[in-house]
Coordinates of N, CA, C and O in Angstrom, one line a residue:
X746 N 12.7 -17.5 -9.9 CA 12.8 -16.0 -10.0 C 12.0 -15.5 -11.2 O 11.5 -14.4 -11.2
X747 N 11.9 -16.4 -12.2 CA 11.2 -16.0 -13.4 C 9.7 -15.7 -13.1 O 9.1 -14.7 -13.7
X748 N 9.1 -16.5 -12.3 CA 7.7 -16.3 -11.9 C 7.5 -15.0 -11.1 O 6.6 -14.3 -11.3
X749 N 8.5 -14.7 -10.2 CA 8.4 -13.5 -9.5 C 8.5 -12.3 -10.4 O 7.8 -11.3 -10.3
X750 N 9.4 -12.4 -11.3 CA 9.6 -11.3 -12.3 C 8.3 -11.1 -13.2 O 7.9 -10.0 -13.4
X751 N 7.7 -12.2 -13.5 CA 6.4 -12.2 -14.3 C 5.4 -11.5 -13.4 O 4.6 -10.7 -13.9
X752 N 5.3 -11.8 -12.2 CA 4.3 -11.2 -11.2 C 4.6 -9.7 -11.1 O 3.7 -8.9 -11.3
X753 N 5.8 -9.3 -10.9 CA 6.2 -7.9 -10.8 C 6.1 -7.1 -12.0 O 6.2 -5.9 -12.0
X754 N 6.0 -7.8 -13.2 CA 5.8 -7.2 -14.5 C 4.3 -7.1 -14.9 O 4.0 -6.9 -16.0
X755 N 3.4 -7.5 -13.9 CA 2.0 -7.4 -14.2 C 1.5 -8.4 -15.3 O 0.6 -8.2 -16.0
X756 N 2.3 -9.5 -15.4 CA 1.9 -10.5 -16.5 C 1.3 -11.8 -16.0 O 1.0 -12.6 -16.7
X757 N 1.1 -11.9 -14.7 CA 0.7 -13.2 -14.1 C -0.8 -13.2 -13.7 O -1.3 -14.2 -13.3
X758 N -1.4 -12.0 -13.7 CA -2.8 -12.0 -13.2 C -3.5 -10.9 -14.0 O -2.9 -10.0 -14.6
X759 N -4.9 -11.0 -14.0 CA -5.6 -10.0 -14.7 C -5.4 -8.6 -14.1 O -5.1 -8.4 -13.0
X760 N -5.6 -7.6 -15.0 CA -5.4 -6.2 -14.5 C -6.2 -5.8 -13.3 O -5.8 -5.1 -12.5
X761 N -7.4 -6.4 -13.3 CA -8.3 -6.1 -12.1 C -7.8 -6.6 -10.8 O -8.3 -6.2 -9.7
X762 N -6.8 -7.5 -10.8 CA -6.2 -8.0 -9.6 C -5.0 -7.2 -9.2 O -4.3 -7.6 -8.2
X763 N -4.7 -6.1 -9.8 CA -3.6 -5.2 -9.5 C -4.1 -3.9 -9.0 O -5.1 -3.4 -9.4
X764 N -3.3 -3.3 -8.1 CA -3.6 -2.0 -7.6 C -2.4 -1.1 -7.7 O -1.3 -1.5 -7.1
X765 N -2.4 0.0 -8.3 CA -1.3 0.9 -8.4 C -1.8 2.2 -7.8 O -2.6 2.9 -8.4
X766 N -1.3 2.5 -6.6 CA -1.7 3.8 -5.9 C -0.7 4.9 -6.2 O -0.7 5.9 -5.5
X767 N 0.2 4.7 -7.2 CA 1.2 5.8 -7.5 C 2.0 6.0 -6.3 O 2.5 5.0 -5.7
X768 N 2.2 7.2 -5.8 CA 3.0 7.5 -4.6 C 2.2 7.7 -3.4 O 2.8 8.0 -2.3
X769 N 0.9 7.5 -3.4 CA 0.1 7.7 -2.2 C 0.4 6.7 -1.1 O 0.3 7.1 0.1
X770 N 1.0 5.5 -1.3 CA 1.3 4.7 -0.2 C 2.4 5.3 0.7 O 2.3 5.1 2.0
X771 N 3.2 6.2 0.2 CA 4.2 6.9 1.0 C 3.5 7.7 2.0 O 3.8 7.7 3.2
X772 N 2.5 8.5 1.6 CA 1.8 9.3 2.5 C 0.9 8.5 3.5 O 0.9 8.7 4.7
X773 N 0.1 7.6 2.9 CA -0.8 6.8 3.7 C 0.0 6.0 4.8 O -0.4 5.9 5.9
X774 N 1.1 5.4 4.4 CA 1.9 4.6 5.4 C 2.4 5.4 6.5 O 2.3 5.0 7.7
X775 N 2.8 6.6 6.2 CA 3.3 7.5 7.3 C 2.2 8.0 8.3 O 2.6 8.3 9.4
X776 N 1.0 8.0 7.8 CA -0.1 8.4 8.7 C -0.2 7.4 9.9 O -0.6 7.8 11.0
X777 N 0.2 6.2 9.8 CA 0.2 5.2 10.9 C 1.4 5.2 11.8 O 1.5 4.4 12.7
X778 N 2.4 6.1 11.5 CA 3.6 6.0 12.3 C 3.6 6.8 13.6 O 4.1 6.4 14.6
X779 N 3.0 8.0 13.6 CA 3.1 8.8 14.9 C 2.3 8.1 16.0 O 1.3 7.5 15.7
X780 N 2.8 8.1 17.2 CA 2.1 7.5 18.3 C 0.6 8.0 18.5 O -0.2 7.2 18.8
X781 N 0.4 9.2 18.2 CA -1.0 9.7 18.3 C -1.9 9.2 17.3 O -3.1 9.3 17.4
X782 N -1.4 8.5 16.3 CA -2.3 7.9 15.3 C -2.1 6.4 15.3 O -2.2 5.7 14.2
X783 N -1.8 5.8 16.4 CA -1.6 4.3 16.5 C -2.7 3.5 15.9 O -2.5 2.4 15.4
X784 N -3.9 4.1 16.0 CA -5.1 3.3 15.4 C -5.0 3.2 13.9 O -5.8 2.5 13.3
X785 N -4.1 4.0 13.3 CA -3.9 3.9 11.9 C -2.7 3.0 11.5 O -2.3 3.0 10.3
X786 N -2.2 2.3 12.4 CA -1.0 1.5 12.1 C -1.3 0.4 11.1 O -0.5 -0.1 10.4
X787 N -2.6 0.2 10.9 CA -3.0 -0.8 9.8 C -2.6 -0.3 8.5 O -2.3 -1.1 7.6
X788 N -2.5 1.0 8.3 CA -2.0 1.5 7.0 C -0.6 1.1 6.7 O -0.2 0.7 5.6
X789 N 0.2 1.2 7.7 CA 1.6 0.8 7.6 C 1.7 -0.7 7.3 O 2.4 -1.1 6.4
X790 N 0.9 -1.5 8.0 CA 1.0 -3.0 7.8 C 0.4 -3.3 6.4 O 0.8 -4.3 5.8
X791 N -0.5 -2.5 5.9 CA -1.1 -2.8 4.6 C -0.1 -2.7 3.5 O -0.3 -3.2 2.4
X792 N 1.0 -1.9 3.7 CA 2.0 -1.7 2.7 C 3.3 -2.4 2.9 O 4.1 -2.5 2.0
X793 N 3.5 -2.9 4.1 CA 4.7 -3.6 4.4 C 4.7 -5.1 4.1 O 5.8 -5.7 3.8
X794 N 3.6 -5.7 4.2 CA 3.5 -7.2 4.1 C 4.1 -7.9 5.2 O 4.5 -7.2 6.2
X795 N 4.2 -9.2 5.2 CA 4.8 -10.0 6.3 C 6.1 -10.6 5.9 O 7.1 -10.3 6.5
X796 N 6.1 -11.4 4.9 CA 7.3 -12.1 4.5 C 7.8 -11.7 3.2 O 7.1 -11.5 2.3
X797 N 9.2 -11.6 3.1 CA 9.8 -11.3 1.8 C 9.6 -12.5 0.9 O 9.9 -13.6 1.3
X798 N 9.1 -12.3 -0.3 CA 8.8 -13.3 -1.2 C 10.0 -14.1 -1.7 O 10.1 -15.3 -1.6
X799 N 11.0 -13.3 -2.1 CA 12.2 -14.0 -2.6 C 13.4 -13.0 -2.5 O 13.6 -12.2 -3.3
X800 N 14.2 -13.1 -1.4 CA 15.3 -12.2 -1.2 C 16.2 -12.1 -2.3 O 16.9 -11.1 -2.6
X801 N 16.4 -13.2 -3.1 CA 17.3 -13.2 -4.2 C 16.8 -12.3 -5.3 O 17.6 -11.8 -6.2
X802 N 15.6 -11.9 -5.3 CA 15.1 -10.9 -6.3 C 15.8 -9.6 -6.2 O 15.8 -8.9 -7.2
X803 N 16.3 -9.3 -5.1 CA 17.0 -8.0 -4.9 C 18.2 -7.9 -5.9 O 18.6 -6.9 -6.2
X804 N 18.7 -9.1 -6.2 CA 19.9 -9.1 -7.1 C 19.5 -9.2 -8.6 O 20.4 -9.2 -9.5
X805 N 18.2 -9.2 -8.9 CA 17.7 -9.2 -10.3 C 18.0 -7.8 -10.9 O 17.9 -6.8 -10.3
X806 N 18.5 -7.8 -12.2 CA 18.9 -6.5 -12.8 C 17.8 -5.4 -12.9 O 18.1 -4.2 -12.9
X807 N 16.5 -5.8 -12.9 CA 15.5 -4.8 -13.0 C 14.6 -4.8 -11.8 O 13.4 -4.6 -11.8
X808 N 15.2 -5.0 -10.6 CA 14.4 -5.1 -9.4 C 14.1 -3.8 -8.7 O 14.5 -2.7 -9.2
X809 N 13.4 -3.9 -7.7 CA 13.0 -2.7 -6.9 C 13.9 -2.7 -5.7 O 13.9 -3.6 -4.9
X810 N 14.7 -1.7 -5.5 CA 15.7 -1.6 -4.4 C 15.1 -1.1 -3.1 O 15.5 -1.5 -2.0
X811 N 14.2 -0.2 -3.2 CA 13.7 0.5 -2.0 C 12.8 -0.3 -1.1 O 12.7 0.0 0.1
X812 N 12.1 -1.2 -1.7 CA 11.1 -2.0 -0.9 C 11.2 -3.4 -1.4 O 10.9 -3.7 -2.6
X813 N 11.5 -4.4 -0.5 CA 11.5 -5.8 -1.0 C 10.1 -6.2 -1.4 O 9.1 -5.7 -0.9
X814 N 10.0 -7.2 -2.2 CA 8.7 -7.8 -2.6 C 8.3 -8.7 -1.4 O 9.0 -9.6 -1.0
X815 N 7.2 -8.3 -0.8 CA 6.6 -9.0 0.4 C 5.2 -9.5 0.0 O 4.7 -9.2 -1.0
X816 N 4.7 -10.3 0.9 CA 3.4 -10.9 0.7 C 2.6 -11.0 2.0 O 3.2 -11.0 3.1
X817 N 1.3 -11.1 1.8 CA 0.4 -11.4 2.9 C -0.4 -12.6 2.5 O -1.0 -12.6 1.4
X818 N -0.5 -13.6 3.4 CA -1.3 -14.8 3.1 C -2.8 -14.4 3.2 O -3.1 -13.4 3.8
X819 N -3.7 -15.2 2.6 CA -5.1 -14.9 2.6 C -5.7 -14.6 4.0 O -6.5 -13.6 4.2
X820 N -5.3 -15.3 5.1 CA -5.8 -15.0 6.4 C -5.4 -13.6 6.9 O -6.2 -12.9 7.5
X821 N -4.1 -13.2 6.6 CA -3.7 -11.9 7.0 C -4.4 -10.8 6.2 O -4.7 -9.7 6.7
X822 N -4.6 -11.1 4.9 CA -5.4 -10.2 4.1 C -6.8 -9.9 4.7 O -7.2 -8.8 4.8
X823 N -7.4 -11.0 5.1 CA -8.7 -10.9 5.8 C -8.7 -10.0 7.0 O -9.6 -9.2 7.2
X824 N -7.7 -10.2 7.8 CA -7.5 -9.4 9.1 C -7.3 -8.0 8.7 O -8.0 -7.1 9.3
X825 N -6.4 -7.7 7.8 CA -6.2 -6.3 7.4 C -7.4 -5.7 6.8 O -7.7 -4.5 7.0
X826 N -8.1 -6.4 6.0 CA -9.3 -5.9 5.3 C -10.3 -5.5 6.4 O -10.9 -4.4 6.3
X827 N -10.5 -6.3 7.4 CA -11.5 -6.0 8.5 C -11.0 -4.7 9.2 O -11.8 -3.9 9.6
X828 N -9.7 -4.7 9.5 CA -9.2 -3.5 10.2 C -9.3 -2.2 9.4 O -9.6 -1.2 9.9
X829 N -9.0 -2.3 8.1 CA -9.2 -1.2 7.2 C -10.6 -0.7 7.2 O -10.9 0.5 7.1
X830 N -11.5 -1.6 7.2 CA -13.0 -1.2 7.2 C -13.4 -0.6 8.5 O -14.4 0.2 8.5
X831 N -12.6 -0.8 9.6 CA -12.8 -0.1 10.8 C -12.3 1.3 10.9 O -12.6 2.1 11.8
X832 N -11.5 1.7 9.9 CA -11.0 3.1 9.8 C -11.9 3.9 8.9 O -12.2 3.4 7.8
X833 N -12.3 5.1 9.3 CA -13.2 5.9 8.5 C -12.4 6.8 7.6 O -11.2 7.2 8.0
X834 N -12.9 7.3 6.5 CA -12.2 8.3 5.7 C -12.0 9.6 6.6 O -11.0 10.2 6.4
X835 N -12.9 9.8 7.5 CA -12.7 11.0 8.4 C -11.5 10.8 9.2 O -10.7 11.8 9.5
X836 N -11.2 9.6 9.7 CA -10.0 9.3 10.5 C -8.8 9.6 9.7 O -7.8 10.3 10.2
X837 N -8.8 9.2 8.5 CA -7.6 9.4 7.6 C -7.4 10.8 7.3 O -6.3 11.4 7.4
X838 N -8.5 11.5 7.0 CA -8.4 12.9 6.6 C -7.9 13.7 7.8 O -7.1 14.6 7.7
X839 N -8.5 13.5 9.0 CA -8.1 14.2 10.2 C -6.6 13.9 10.6 O -5.9 14.8 10.9
X840 N -6.2 12.7 10.4 CA -4.8 12.4 10.7 C -3.9 13.1 9.7 O -2.8 13.6 10.1
X841 N -4.3 13.2 8.5 CA -3.4 13.8 7.5 C -3.3 15.3 7.8 O -2.2 15.9 7.8
X842 N -4.4 15.9 8.2 CA -4.3 17.4 8.6 C -3.6 17.6 9.9 O -2.7 18.4 10.0
X843 N -3.9 16.8 10.9 CA -3.3 16.9 12.2 C -1.8 16.6 12.3 O -1.0 17.3 13.0
X844 N -1.4 15.6 11.5 CA 0.0 15.3 11.5 C 0.9 16.2 10.6 O 2.1 16.1 10.7
X845 N 0.2 17.0 9.8 CA 1.0 17.9 9.0 C 1.5 17.2 7.7 O 2.3 17.7 7.0
X846 N 1.1 15.9 7.5 CA 1.6 15.2 6.4 C 0.8 15.4 5.1 O 1.3 15.0 4.1
X847 N -0.3 16.1 5.3 CA -1.1 16.3 4.1 C -0.5 17.3 3.1 O -0.9 17.3 2.0
X848 N 0.4 18.1 3.6 CA 1.0 19.1 2.6 C 2.5 18.8 2.4 O 3.2 19.7 1.9
X849 N 3.0 17.6 2.7 CA 4.4 17.3 2.6 C 4.7 16.7 1.2 O 4.1 15.7 0.9
X850 N 5.5 17.3 0.5 CA 6.0 16.7 -0.8 C 5.1 16.9 -2.0 O 5.3 16.2 -3.0
X851 N 4.1 17.7 -1.9 CA 3.1 17.9 -3.0 C 3.1 19.3 -3.4 O 2.0 20.0 -3.2
X852 N 4.2 19.8 -3.9 CA 4.2 21.2 -4.3 C 3.1 21.6 -5.3 O 2.8 20.9 -6.2
X853 N 2.5 22.7 -5.0 CA 1.5 23.3 -5.9 C 0.1 22.8 -5.6 O -0.8 23.4 -6.1
X854 N -0.1 21.9 -4.6 CA -1.4 21.5 -4.2 C -1.7 22.1 -2.8 O -0.9 22.1 -2.0
X855 N -2.9 22.5 -2.7 CA -3.4 23.0 -1.4 C -3.5 21.8 -0.5 O -3.9 20.7 -0.9
X856 N -3.2 22.1 0.8 CA -3.4 21.0 1.8 C -4.7 20.3 1.8 O -4.8 19.0 1.9
X857 N -5.8 21.0 1.5 CA -7.1 20.4 1.5 C -7.3 19.5 0.3 O -7.9 18.4 0.4
X858 N -6.7 19.9 -0.8 CA -6.7 19.0 -2.0 C -5.9 17.7 -1.8 O -6.4 16.6 -2.2
X859 N -4.7 17.9 -1.1 CA -3.9 16.7 -0.8 C -4.7 15.8 0.1 O -4.8 14.5 -0.1
X860 N -5.4 16.3 1.1 CA -6.2 15.5 2.0 C -7.3 14.8 1.3 O -7.5 13.6 1.6
X861 N -7.9 15.4 0.4 CA -9.0 14.8 -0.4 C -8.4 13.6 -1.2 O -9.0 12.5 -1.3
X862 N -7.2 13.7 -1.8 CA -6.5 12.7 -2.5 C -6.1 11.5 -1.6 O -6.3 10.4 -1.9
X863 N -5.6 11.9 -0.4 CA -5.3 10.9 0.6 C -6.5 10.0 1.0 O -6.4 8.8 1.0
X864 N -7.6 10.7 1.2 CA -8.8 10.0 1.6 C -9.3 9.1 0.5 O -9.7 8.0 0.7
X865 N -9.2 9.6 -0.8 CA -9.6 8.8 -1.9 C -8.7 7.6 -2.1 O -9.2 6.5 -2.3
X866 N -7.4 7.8 -1.9 CA -6.5 6.7 -2.0 C -6.7 5.6 -0.9 O -6.6 4.4 -1.2
X867 N -7.0 6.1 0.2 CA -7.4 5.2 1.3 C -8.6 4.3 0.9 O -8.6 3.1 1.2
X868 N -9.6 5.0 0.4 CA -10.8 4.2 0.0 C -10.5 3.2 -1.1 O -11.0 2.0 -1.0
X869 N -9.6 3.5 -2.0 CA -9.3 2.5 -3.0 C -8.5 1.3 -2.4 O -8.8 0.2 -2.7
X870 N -7.6 1.6 -1.5 CA -6.9 0.6 -0.7 C -7.8 -0.3 0.1 O -7.7 -1.5 0.0
X871 N -8.7 0.3 0.8 CA -9.7 -0.4 1.6 C -10.5 -1.3 0.7 O -10.7 -2.5 1.1
X872 N -11.0 -0.8 -0.4 CA -11.8 -1.6 -1.3 C -11.0 -2.8 -1.9 O -11.6 -3.9 -2.1
X873 N -9.8 -2.5 -2.2 CA -8.9 -3.6 -2.8 C -8.7 -4.7 -1.8 O -8.9 -5.9 -2.2
X874 N -8.4 -4.4 -0.6 CA -8.2 -5.4 0.4 C -9.5 -6.1 0.7 O -9.5 -7.4 0.9
X875 N -10.7 -5.4 0.7 CA -12.0 -6.1 1.0 C -12.2 -7.1 -0.2 O -12.7 -8.2 0.1
X876 N -12.0 -6.7 -1.4 CA -12.2 -7.6 -2.5 C -11.3 -8.8 -2.4 O -11.7 -10.0 -2.7
X877 N -10.0 -8.6 -2.1 CA -9.0 -9.7 -2.0 C -9.4 -10.6 -0.9 O -9.4 -11.9 -1.1
X878 N -9.9 -10.1 0.2 CA -10.3 -10.9 1.3 C -11.6 -11.7 0.9 O -11.6 -12.9 1.3
X879 N -12.5 -11.1 0.2 CA -13.7 -11.8 -0.1 C -13.4 -13.0 -1.1 O -14.2 -14.0 -1.1
X880 N -12.3 -12.9 -1.8 CA -11.9 -13.9 -2.8 C -10.8 -14.9 -2.2 O -10.3 -15.7 -2.9
X881 N -10.5 -14.7 -0.9 CA -9.5 -15.4 -0.2 C -8.1 -15.4 -1.0 O -7.5 -16.4 -1.2
X882 N -7.7 -14.2 -1.4 CA -6.5 -14.1 -2.2 C -5.4 -13.6 -1.2 O -5.6 -12.9 -0.3
X883 N -4.2 -14.0 -1.6 CA -3.0 -13.5 -1.0 C -2.7 -12.1 -1.7 O -3.2 -11.9 -2.8
X884 N -1.9 -11.3 -1.1 CA -1.5 -10.0 -1.7 C 0.0 -10.0 -1.7 O 0.7 -10.3 -0.7
X885 N 0.6 -9.6 -2.9 CA 2.0 -9.4 -3.0 C 2.2 -7.9 -3.2 O 1.5 -7.2 -3.9
X886 N 3.2 -7.4 -2.4 CA 3.4 -5.9 -2.4 C 4.8 -5.6 -2.8 O 5.8 -6.2 -2.4
X887 N 5.0 -4.5 -3.6 CA 6.3 -3.9 -3.8 C 6.0 -2.5 -4.3 O 5.0 -2.1 -4.8
X888 N 7.1 -1.7 -4.1 CA 7.1 -0.3 -4.5 C 8.2 -0.1 -5.5 O 9.2 -0.6 -5.4
X889 N 7.9 0.7 -6.5 CA 8.9 1.1 -7.5 C 9.0 2.6 -7.6 O 8.3 3.3 -7.0

């Protein structure tokens, strides 16, 4: 458990191997949920991971309760990276606008501004997965 806590505390890898999308995963993940956007289900899979890394970590005093720590093995990272590269920023922007999710929960921001941020966050996510795949890295995911 100590190694998992070290990982979740950003102390086990160089900063360049971490990605913090703030709260954009909440918006991006939901874009892949409606049936009309099934082609974006890769966004949901990119944030959910496959296997829970250590279920006992839920009992750690400084753990993340809302989302278990999950992981994707290098082969799965490669598959997701390829799928993410098949999604265009226009697909993401159009889904954000059409689903009405682009203006949910971001008081004070115009829907167009939120859509621009969603598209930018998608690009960062896509690039992160592409880099991890090119280096044959696993990905560990958690939300706080």
